[in-house]
């Protein structure tokens, strides 16, 4: 592993994580429909994994690299926090200024059609795969195998329910099974693009790695807080959503601990 170039490692890791979307897309062949309650539970579980990954695999390693490379805790924590706020701010700006739909909330207004809403949901999932891929790319390119592996496994796993949710939503709207699975699969391909960009940034500006890890963490936190939690609580499934989010966090803690060399 260590002889691979960090950019290649980061890109391959994000490509591996995007296989989770392919698995989720393929699961559409095994089910008839996804109930809203099940969908909220699945997406909340994905949010829990993303939440733990933000801290465990991005912000915490960012602080550690920062202390290592700057030799100063105050500088390290400042750089990571600045990166995190920038990551959240960039996503807020994108969110604010692009036509965009929340994960599965409805757009208000009489002109909205069900189909347009569905496609905005598909686009929202696709777009959020970009910072995710970036996070995996940066984490895997950082050179710490345990962090990179935990992040790849965690993000790969939370892509499964997301891929399934997209495929199920398309099928419910009348698209064929093959077409639904195919489109869901394509939403995952944004992830290695983000991975290439993230690992390249980490490689070309390694002194900024703590800030880049913070940026990726901030982008993830933004999506969790601004998109997934509100949308999964909207239909009265907050109990199952909260339980599921905690299961996601627990799963990521298990990954992180088991992959850490003893
Ligand atoms: Zn996700």
PDB file of C-alpha atoms and ligand atoms in Angstrom:
ATOM      1  CA  UNK A   1       0.000   0.000   0.000  1.00  0.00           C
ATOM      2  CA  UNK A   2       2.701   2.438   1.029  1.00  0.00           C
ATOM      3  CA  UNK A   3       4.358   2.514  -2.404  1.00  0.00           C
ATOM      4  CA  UNK A   4       1.166   3.869  -3.989  1.00  0.00           C
ATOM      5  CA  UNK A   5       1.130   7.582  -4.645  1.00  0.00           C
ATOM      6  CA  UNK A   6      -1.123   9.389  -2.123  1.00  0.00           C
ATOM      7  CA  UNK A   7      -3.258  10.846  -4.931  1.00  0.00           C
ATOM      8  CA  UNK A   8      -3.778   7.369  -6.368  1.00  0.00           C
ATOM      9  CA  UNK A   9      -4.512   5.957  -2.913  1.00  0.00           C
ATOM     10  CA  UNK A  10      -7.063   8.699  -2.244  1.00  0.00           C
ATOM     11  CA  UNK A  11      -8.766   8.281  -5.604  1.00  0.00           C
ATOM     12  CA  UNK A  12      -8.887   4.494  -5.350  1.00  0.00           C
ATOM     13  CA  UNK A  13     -10.256   4.708  -1.805  1.00  0.00           C
ATOM     14  CA  UNK A  14     -13.061   7.032  -2.897  1.00  0.00           C
ATOM     15  CA  UNK A  15     -13.770   4.761  -5.871  1.00  0.00           C
ATOM     16  CA  UNK A  16     -14.003   1.825  -3.440  1.00  0.00           C
ATOM     17  CA  UNK A  17     -16.367   3.832  -1.216  1.00  0.00           C
ATOM     18  CA  UNK A  18     -18.587   4.571  -4.225  1.00  0.00           C
ATOM     19  CA  UNK A  19     -19.081   0.808  -4.653  1.00  0.00           C
ATOM     20  CA  UNK A  20     -21.424   1.140  -1.660  1.00  0.00           C
ATOM     21  CA  UNK A  21     -23.762   3.171  -3.879  1.00  0.00           C
ATOM     22  CA  UNK A  22     -23.603   0.391  -6.485  1.00  0.00           C
ATOM     23  CA  UNK A  23     -24.533  -2.190  -3.834  1.00  0.00           C
ATOM     24  CA  UNK A  24     -27.423   0.006  -2.679  1.00  0.00           C
ATOM     25  CA  UNK A  25     -28.584   0.471  -6.271  1.00  0.00           C
ATOM     26  CA  UNK A  26     -28.481  -3.301  -6.827  1.00  0.00           C
ATOM     27  CA  UNK A  27     -30.601  -3.908  -3.700  1.00  0.00           C
ATOM     28  CA  UNK A  28     -33.550  -2.470  -5.622  1.00  0.00           C
ATOM     29  CA  UNK A  29     -33.770  -5.880  -7.341  1.00  0.00           C
ATOM     30  CA  UNK A  30     -34.621  -7.440  -3.969  1.00  0.00           C
ATOM     31  CA  UNK A  31     -37.406  -5.128  -2.791  1.00  0.00           C
ATOM     32  CA  UNK A  32     -40.730  -3.837  -4.039  1.00  0.00           C
ATOM     33  CA  UNK A  33     -40.822  -0.460  -2.361  1.00  0.00           C
ATOM     34  CA  UNK A  34     -39.219   1.499   0.450  1.00  0.00           C
ATOM     35  CA  UNK A  35     -41.599   2.718   3.164  1.00  0.00           C
ATOM     36  CA  UNK A  36     -40.999   6.340   4.300  1.00  0.00           C
ATOM     37  CA  UNK A  37     -40.248   5.132   7.830  1.00  0.00           C
ATOM     38  CA  UNK A  38     -37.629   2.665   6.531  1.00  0.00           C
ATOM     39  CA  UNK A  39     -36.152   5.313   4.261  1.00  0.00           C
ATOM     40  CA  UNK A  40     -35.838   7.790   7.176  1.00  0.00           C
ATOM     41  CA  UNK A  41     -34.207   5.102   9.320  1.00  0.00           C
ATOM     42  CA  UNK A  42     -31.734   4.166   6.575  1.00  0.00           C
ATOM     43  CA  UNK A  43     -30.761   7.756   5.771  1.00  0.00           C
ATOM     44  CA  UNK A  44     -30.394   8.547   9.506  1.00  0.00           C
ATOM     45  CA  UNK A  45     -28.074   5.584   9.913  1.00  0.00           C
ATOM     46  CA  UNK A  46     -26.040   7.015   7.028  1.00  0.00           C
ATOM     47  CA  UNK A  47     -25.982  10.395   8.819  1.00  0.00           C
ATOM     48  CA  UNK A  48     -24.717   8.755  12.019  1.00  0.00           C
ATOM     49  CA  UNK A  49     -21.814   7.172  10.139  1.00  0.00           C
ATOM     50  CA  UNK A  50     -21.064  10.500   8.451  1.00  0.00           C
ATOM     51  CA  UNK A  51     -21.228  12.304  11.829  1.00  0.00           C
ATOM     52  CA  UNK A  52     -18.774   9.964  13.548  1.00  0.00           C
ATOM     53  CA  UNK A  53     -16.544   9.989  10.457  1.00  0.00           C
ATOM     54  CA  UNK A  54     -16.387  13.800  10.549  1.00  0.00           C
ATOM     55  CA  UNK A  55     -14.900  13.769  14.033  1.00  0.00           C
ATOM     56  CA  UNK A  56     -13.086  10.465  14.136  1.00  0.00           C
ATOM     57  CA  UNK A  57     -11.538  10.383  10.663  1.00  0.00           C
ATOM     58  CA  UNK A  58     -11.272  14.055   9.715  1.00  0.00           C
ATOM     59  CA  UNK A  59     -11.250  16.604  12.572  1.00  0.00           C
ATOM     60  CA  UNK A  60      -9.315  14.504  15.105  1.00  0.00           C
ATOM     61  CA  UNK A  61      -6.577  13.412  12.620  1.00  0.00           C
ATOM     62  CA  UNK A  62      -6.500  17.011  11.392  1.00  0.00           C
ATOM     63  CA  UNK A  63      -5.627  18.159  14.922  1.00  0.00           C
ATOM     64  CA  UNK A  64      -2.977  15.447  15.245  1.00  0.00           C
ATOM     65  CA  UNK A  65      -1.298  16.332  11.913  1.00  0.00           C
ATOM     66  CA  UNK A  66      -1.521  19.977  12.857  1.00  0.00           C
ATOM     67  CA  UNK A  67       0.323  19.488  16.146  1.00  0.00           C
ATOM     68  CA  UNK A  68       2.890  17.329  14.305  1.00  0.00           C
ATOM     69  CA  UNK A  69       3.558  19.713  11.432  1.00  0.00           C
ATOM     70  CA  UNK A  70       3.215  23.083  13.190  1.00  0.00           C
ATOM     71  CA  UNK A  71       4.520  21.953  16.575  1.00  0.00           C
ATOM     72  CA  UNK A  72       1.933  24.123  18.265  1.00  0.00           C
ATOM     73  CA  UNK A  73      -1.485  23.126  19.580  1.00  0.00           C
ATOM     74  CA  UNK A  74      -3.014  26.582  19.364  1.00  0.00           C
ATOM     75  CA  UNK A  75      -2.049  26.931  15.685  1.00  0.00           C
ATOM     76  CA  UNK A  76      -3.245  23.396  14.949  1.00  0.00           C
ATOM     77  CA  UNK A  77      -6.672  23.903  16.473  1.00  0.00           C
ATOM     78  CA  UNK A  78      -7.025  27.310  14.795  1.00  0.00           C
ATOM     79  CA  UNK A  79      -6.201  25.897  11.347  1.00  0.00           C
ATOM     80  CA  UNK A  80      -8.583  22.935  11.739  1.00  0.00           C
ATOM     81  CA  UNK A  81     -11.431  25.150  12.969  1.00  0.00           C
ATOM     82  CA  UNK A  82     -10.799  27.668  10.182  1.00  0.00           C
ATOM     83  CA  UNK A  83     -10.898  24.815   7.632  1.00  0.00           C
ATOM     84  CA  UNK A  84     -14.089  23.447   9.165  1.00  0.00           C
ATOM     85  CA  UNK A  85     -15.857  26.809   9.077  1.00  0.00           C
ATOM     86  CA  UNK A  86     -14.704  27.361   5.507  1.00  0.00           C
ATOM     87  CA  UNK A  87     -16.032  23.907   4.517  1.00  0.00           C
ATOM     88  CA  UNK A  88     -19.397  24.674   6.093  1.00  0.00           C
ATOM     89  CA  UNK A  89     -19.391  28.165   4.577  1.00  0.00           C
ATOM     90  CA  UNK A  90     -18.655  26.929   1.060  1.00  0.00           C
ATOM     91  CA  UNK A  91     -21.479  24.409   1.283  1.00  0.00           C
ATOM     92  CA  UNK A  92     -23.814  27.055   2.669  1.00  0.00           C
ATOM     93  CA  UNK A  93     -22.937  29.301  -0.284  1.00  0.00           C
ATOM     94  CA  UNK A  94     -23.555  26.516  -2.806  1.00  0.00           C
ATOM     95  CA  UNK A  95     -26.781  25.667  -1.060  1.00  0.00           C
ATOM     96  CA  UNK A  96     -27.886  29.279  -0.945  1.00  0.00           C
ATOM     97  CA  UNK A  97     -27.153  30.169  -4.552  1.00  0.00           C
ATOM     98  CA  UNK A  98     -27.967  27.066  -6.571  1.00  0.00           C
ATOM     99  CA  UNK A  99     -31.405  25.683  -7.315  1.00  0.00           C
ATOM    100  CA  UNK A 100     -31.510  22.790  -4.986  1.00  0.00           C
ATOM    101  CA  UNK A 101     -33.855  20.519  -3.123  1.00  0.00           C
ATOM    102  CA  UNK A 102     -33.628  18.967   0.304  1.00  0.00           C
ATOM    103  CA  UNK A 103     -33.270  15.215   0.356  1.00  0.00           C
ATOM    104  CA  UNK A 104     -36.884  14.254   0.236  1.00  0.00           C
ATOM    105  CA  UNK A 105     -38.842  17.238   1.323  1.00  0.00           C
ATOM    106  CA  UNK A 106     -41.325  18.751  -1.013  1.00  0.00           C
ATOM    107  CA  UNK A 107     -40.843  22.062  -2.702  1.00  0.00           C
ATOM    108  CA  UNK A 108     -43.691  24.411  -1.922  1.00  0.00           C
ATOM    109  CA  UNK A 109     -45.710  25.980  -4.702  1.00  0.00           C
ATOM    110  CA  UNK A 110     -48.414  24.823  -7.061  1.00  0.00           C
ATOM    111  CA  UNK A 111     -46.102  24.665 -10.100  1.00  0.00           C
ATOM    112  CA  UNK A 112     -44.006  21.880  -8.671  1.00  0.00           C
ATOM    113  CA  UNK A 113     -44.508  18.478 -10.161  1.00  0.00           C
ATOM    114  CA  UNK A 114     -43.768  15.223  -8.420  1.00  0.00           C
ATOM    115  CA  UNK A 115     -41.228  14.363 -11.066  1.00  0.00           C
ATOM    116  CA  UNK A 116     -39.255  17.586 -10.660  1.00  0.00           C
ATOM    117  CA  UNK A 117     -39.135  16.968  -6.913  1.00  0.00           C
ATOM    118  CA  UNK A 118     -37.844  13.461  -7.481  1.00  0.00           C
ATOM    119  CA  UNK A 119     -35.051  14.694  -9.736  1.00  0.00           C
ATOM    120  CA  UNK A 120     -34.044  17.371  -7.253  1.00  0.00           C
ATOM    121  CA  UNK A 121     -33.753  14.620  -4.630  1.00  0.00           C
ATOM    122  CA  UNK A 122     -31.521  12.628  -6.973  1.00  0.00           C
ATOM    123  CA  UNK A 123     -29.393  15.729  -7.624  1.00  0.00           C
ATOM    124  CA  UNK A 124     -29.126  16.471  -3.877  1.00  0.00           C
ATOM    125  CA  UNK A 125     -27.819  12.954  -3.177  1.00  0.00           C
ATOM    126  CA  UNK A 126     -25.423  13.230  -6.111  1.00  0.00           C
ATOM    127  CA  UNK A 127     -24.040  16.580  -4.964  1.00  0.00           C
ATOM    128  CA  UNK A 128     -23.499  15.464  -1.384  1.00  0.00           C
ATOM    129  CA  UNK A 129     -21.344  12.608  -2.672  1.00  0.00           C
ATOM    130  CA  UNK A 130     -18.768  15.164  -3.766  1.00  0.00           C
ATOM    131  CA  UNK A 131     -17.620  16.368  -0.295  1.00  0.00           C
ATOM    132  CA  UNK A 132     -17.899  12.764   0.843  1.00  0.00           C
ATOM    133  CA  UNK A 133     -15.503  11.638  -1.868  1.00  0.00           C
ATOM    134  CA  UNK A 134     -13.251  14.542  -1.018  1.00  0.00           C
ATOM    135  CA  UNK A 135     -13.228  13.462   2.634  1.00  0.00           C
ATOM    136  CA  UNK A 136     -12.266   9.900   1.710  1.00  0.00           C
ATOM    137  CA  UNK A 137      -9.614  11.172  -0.697  1.00  0.00           C
ATOM    138  CA  UNK A 138      -8.032  13.470   1.891  1.00  0.00           C
ATOM    139  CA  UNK A 139      -8.245  10.869   4.662  1.00  0.00           C
ATOM    140  CA  UNK A 140      -6.710   8.107   2.550  1.00  0.00           C
ATOM    141  CA  UNK A 141      -4.015  10.414   1.145  1.00  0.00           C
ATOM    142  CA  UNK A 142      -3.001  11.514   4.651  1.00  0.00           C
ATOM    143  CA  UNK A 143      -0.840   8.397   4.955  1.00  0.00           C
ATOM    144  CA  UNK A 144      -2.479   7.004   8.090  1.00  0.00           C
ATOM    145  CA  UNK A 145      -3.780   3.593   7.057  1.00  0.00           C
ATOM    146  CA  UNK A 146      -6.213   3.115   9.979  1.00  0.00           C
ATOM    147  CA  UNK A 147      -7.858   6.499   9.396  1.00  0.00           C
ATOM    148  CA  UNK A 148      -8.082   5.996   5.643  1.00  0.00           C
ATOM    149  CA  UNK A 149      -9.479   2.475   5.958  1.00  0.00           C
ATOM    150  CA  UNK A 150     -12.078   3.399   8.599  1.00  0.00           C
ATOM    151  CA  UNK A 151     -13.211   6.365   6.529  1.00  0.00           C
ATOM    152  CA  UNK A 152     -13.417   4.345   3.305  1.00  0.00           C
ATOM    153  CA  UNK A 153     -15.370   1.554   5.003  1.00  0.00           C
ATOM    154  CA  UNK A 154     -17.702   3.956   6.804  1.00  0.00           C
ATOM    155  CA  UNK A 155     -18.484   6.162   3.825  1.00  0.00           C
ATOM    156  CA  UNK A 156     -18.786   3.098   1.594  1.00  0.00           C
ATOM    157  CA  UNK A 157     -21.306   1.587   3.993  1.00  0.00           C
ATOM    158  CA  UNK A 158     -23.446   4.723   4.344  1.00  0.00           C
ATOM    159  CA  UNK A 159     -23.589   4.910   0.548  1.00  0.00           C
ATOM    160  CA  UNK A 160     -25.590   1.646   0.527  1.00  0.00           C
ATOM    161  CA  UNK A 161     -28.834   3.076   2.011  1.00  0.00           C
ATOM    162  CA  UNK A 162     -28.365   6.250  -0.026  1.00  0.00           C
ATOM    163  CA  UNK A 163     -28.068   4.330  -3.296  1.00  0.00           C
ATOM    164  CA  UNK A 164     -31.090   2.233  -2.375  1.00  0.00           C
ATOM    165  CA  UNK A 165     -33.140   5.332  -1.466  1.00  0.00           C
ATOM    166  CA  UNK A 166     -32.441   6.901  -4.873  1.00  0.00           C
ATOM    167  CA  UNK A 167     -33.279   3.711  -6.776  1.00  0.00           C
ATOM    168  CA  UNK A 168     -36.470   3.171  -4.745  1.00  0.00           C
ATOM    169  CA  UNK A 169     -37.619   6.765  -5.271  1.00  0.00           C
ATOM    170  CA  UNK A 170     -37.111   6.447  -9.039  1.00  0.00           C
ATOM    171  CA  UNK A 171     -38.949   3.154  -9.189  1.00  0.00           C
ATOM    172  CA  UNK A 172     -41.836   4.552  -7.137  1.00  0.00           C
ATOM    173  CA  UNK A 173     -42.098   7.314  -9.754  1.00  0.00           C
ATOM    174  CA  UNK A 174     -42.561   4.749 -12.499  1.00  0.00           C
ATOM    175  CA  UNK A 175     -39.041   4.231 -13.848  1.00  0.00           C
ATOM    176  CA  UNK A 176     -38.077   0.676 -14.685  1.00  0.00           C
ATOM    177  CA  UNK A 177     -35.993  -1.378 -12.317  1.00  0.00           C
ATOM    178  CA  UNK A 178     -32.883  -1.401 -14.535  1.00  0.00           C
ATOM    179  CA  UNK A 179     -33.104   2.301 -15.217  1.00  0.00           C
ATOM    180  CA  UNK A 180     -33.637   3.101 -11.511  1.00  0.00           C
ATOM    181  CA  UNK A 181     -30.647   0.985 -10.482  1.00  0.00           C
ATOM    182  CA  UNK A 182     -28.521   2.483 -13.274  1.00  0.00           C
ATOM    183  CA  UNK A 183     -29.243   6.091 -12.329  1.00  0.00           C
ATOM    184  CA  UNK A 184     -28.642   5.351  -8.622  1.00  0.00           C
ATOM    185  CA  UNK A 185     -25.302   3.806  -9.578  1.00  0.00           C
ATOM    186  CA  UNK A 186     -24.338   6.923 -11.540  1.00  0.00           C
ATOM    187  CA  UNK A 187     -24.964   9.208  -8.525  1.00  0.00           C
ATOM    188  CA  UNK A 188     -22.076   7.424  -6.785  1.00  0.00           C
ATOM    189  CA  UNK A 189     -19.563   8.215  -9.526  1.00  0.00           C
ATOM    190  CA  UNK A 190     -19.282  11.789  -8.254  1.00  0.00           C
ATOM    191  CA  UNK A 191     -17.439  10.364  -5.271  1.00  0.00           C
ATOM    192  CA  UNK A 192     -14.133   9.422  -6.961  1.00  0.00           C
ATOM    193  CA  UNK A 193     -14.102  12.843  -8.647  1.00  0.00           C
ATOM    194  CA  UNK A 194     -14.233  14.435  -5.190  1.00  0.00           C
ATOM    195  CA  UNK A 195     -11.627  11.908  -4.039  1.00  0.00           C
ATOM    196  CA  UNK A 196      -9.201  12.888  -6.804  1.00  0.00           C
ATOM    197  CA  UNK A 197      -9.637  16.554  -5.979  1.00  0.00           C
ATOM    198  CA  UNK A 198      -9.280  16.072  -2.209  1.00  0.00           C
ATOM    199  CA  UNK A 199      -6.207  13.876  -2.380  1.00  0.00           C
ATOM    200  CA  UNK A 200      -4.582  16.190  -4.940  1.00  0.00           C
ATOM    201  CA  UNK A 201      -5.178  19.177  -2.664  1.00  0.00           C
ATOM    202  CA  UNK A 202      -3.705  17.278   0.285  1.00  0.00           C
ATOM    203  CA  UNK A 203      -0.675  16.242  -1.783  1.00  0.00           C
ATOM    204  CA  UNK A 204       0.117  19.593  -3.377  1.00  0.00           C
ATOM    205  CA  UNK A 205      -0.436  21.546  -0.164  1.00  0.00           C
ATOM    206  CA  UNK A 206       0.582  19.081   2.532  1.00  0.00           C
ATOM    207  CA  UNK A 207       1.272  21.914   4.985  1.00  0.00           C
ATOM    208  CA  UNK A 208      -2.409  22.722   4.679  1.00  0.00           C
ATOM    209  CA  UNK A 209      -3.516  19.117   5.295  1.00  0.00           C
ATOM    210  CA  UNK A 210      -4.937  19.895   8.788  1.00  0.00           C
ATOM    211  CA  UNK A 211      -6.999  22.701   7.275  1.00  0.00           C
ATOM    212  CA  UNK A 212      -8.136  20.491   4.358  1.00  0.00           C
ATOM    213  CA  UNK A 213      -9.196  17.736   6.772  1.00  0.00           C
ATOM    214  CA  UNK A 214     -11.099  20.398   8.711  1.00  0.00           C
ATOM    215  CA  UNK A 215     -12.709  21.615   5.484  1.00  0.00           C
ATOM    216  CA  UNK A 216     -13.892  18.103   4.583  1.00  0.00           C
ATOM    217  CA  UNK A 217     -15.228  17.657   8.137  1.00  0.00           C
ATOM    218  CA  UNK A 218     -17.070  20.972   8.003  1.00  0.00           C
ATOM    219  CA  UNK A 219     -18.632  20.129   4.635  1.00  0.00           C
ATOM    220  CA  UNK A 220     -19.889  16.810   6.039  1.00  0.00           C
ATOM    221  CA  UNK A 221     -21.259  18.426   9.217  1.00  0.00           C
ATOM    222  CA  UNK A 222     -23.122  20.951   7.095  1.00  0.00           C
ATOM    223  CA  UNK A 223     -24.862  18.242   5.059  1.00  0.00           C
ATOM    224  CA  UNK A 224     -25.792  16.253   8.175  1.00  0.00           C
ATOM    225  CA  UNK A 225     -27.241  19.231  10.044  1.00  0.00           C
ATOM    226  CA  UNK A 226     -28.764  21.112   7.148  1.00  0.00           C
ATOM    227  CA  UNK A 227     -30.075  18.239   5.036  1.00  0.00           C
ATOM    228  CA  UNK A 228     -30.290  14.792   6.512  1.00  0.00           C
ATOM    229  CA  UNK A 229     -31.432  15.410  10.094  1.00  0.00           C
ATOM    230  CA  UNK A 230     -34.259  17.854   9.219  1.00  0.00           C
ATOM    231  CA  UNK A 231     -35.470  15.729   6.312  1.00  0.00           C
ATOM    232  CA  UNK A 232     -35.511  12.462   8.275  1.00  0.00           C
ATOM    233  CA  UNK A 233     -37.436  14.117  11.119  1.00  0.00           C
ATOM    234  CA  UNK A 234     -40.027  15.773   8.966  1.00  0.00           C
ATOM    235  CA  UNK A 235     -42.545  12.933   8.776  1.00  0.00           C
ATOM    236  CA  UNK A 236     -42.747  12.081  12.483  1.00  0.00           C
ATOM    237  CA  UNK A 237     -40.139   9.317  12.502  1.00  0.00           C
ATOM    238  CA  UNK A 238     -37.760  11.158  14.820  1.00  0.00           C
ATOM    239  CA  UNK A 239     -37.537   8.319  17.374  1.00  0.00           C
ATOM    240  CA  UNK A 240     -36.462   5.713  14.863  1.00  0.00           C
ATOM    241  CA  UNK A 241     -34.277   8.288  13.099  1.00  0.00           C
ATOM    242  CA  UNK A 242     -32.433   9.200  16.306  1.00  0.00           C
ATOM    243  CA  UNK A 243     -31.936   5.544  17.255  1.00  0.00           C
ATOM    244  CA  UNK A 244     -30.679   4.813  13.784  1.00  0.00           C
ATOM    245  CA  UNK A 245     -28.281   7.781  13.846  1.00  0.00           C
ATOM    246  CA  UNK A 246     -26.795   6.456  17.093  1.00  0.00           C
ATOM    247  CA  UNK A 247     -26.380   3.011  15.535  1.00  0.00           C
ATOM    248  CA  UNK A 248     -24.487   4.678  12.696  1.00  0.00           C
ATOM    249  CA  UNK A 249     -22.168   6.446  15.156  1.00  0.00           C
ATOM    250  CA  UNK A 250     -21.642   3.158  17.039  1.00  0.00           C
ATOM    251  CA  UNK A 251     -20.787   1.343  13.820  1.00  0.00           C
ATOM    252  CA  UNK A 252     -18.182   3.939  12.910  1.00  0.00           C
ATOM    253  CA  UNK A 253     -16.644   3.690  16.404  1.00  0.00           C
ATOM    254  CA  UNK A 254     -16.351  -0.084  15.911  1.00  0.00           C
ATOM    255  CA  UNK A 255     -14.659   0.417  12.519  1.00  0.00           C
ATOM    256  CA  UNK A 256     -12.281   2.992  13.936  1.00  0.00           C
ATOM    257  CA  UNK A 257     -11.326   0.848  16.904  1.00  0.00           C
ATOM    258  CA  UNK A 258     -10.955  -2.465  15.087  1.00  0.00           C
ATOM    259  CA  UNK A 259      -8.865  -0.964  12.284  1.00  0.00           C
ATOM    260  CA  UNK A 260      -6.536   0.840  14.681  1.00  0.00           C
ATOM    261  CA  UNK A 261      -3.334  -1.193  15.202  1.00  0.00           C
ATOM    262  CA  UNK A 262      -3.317  -2.348  18.832  1.00  0.00           C
TER     263      UNK A 262
HETATM  264 ZN1  LIG B   1     -23.828  10.377   2.623  1.00  0.00          ZN
END
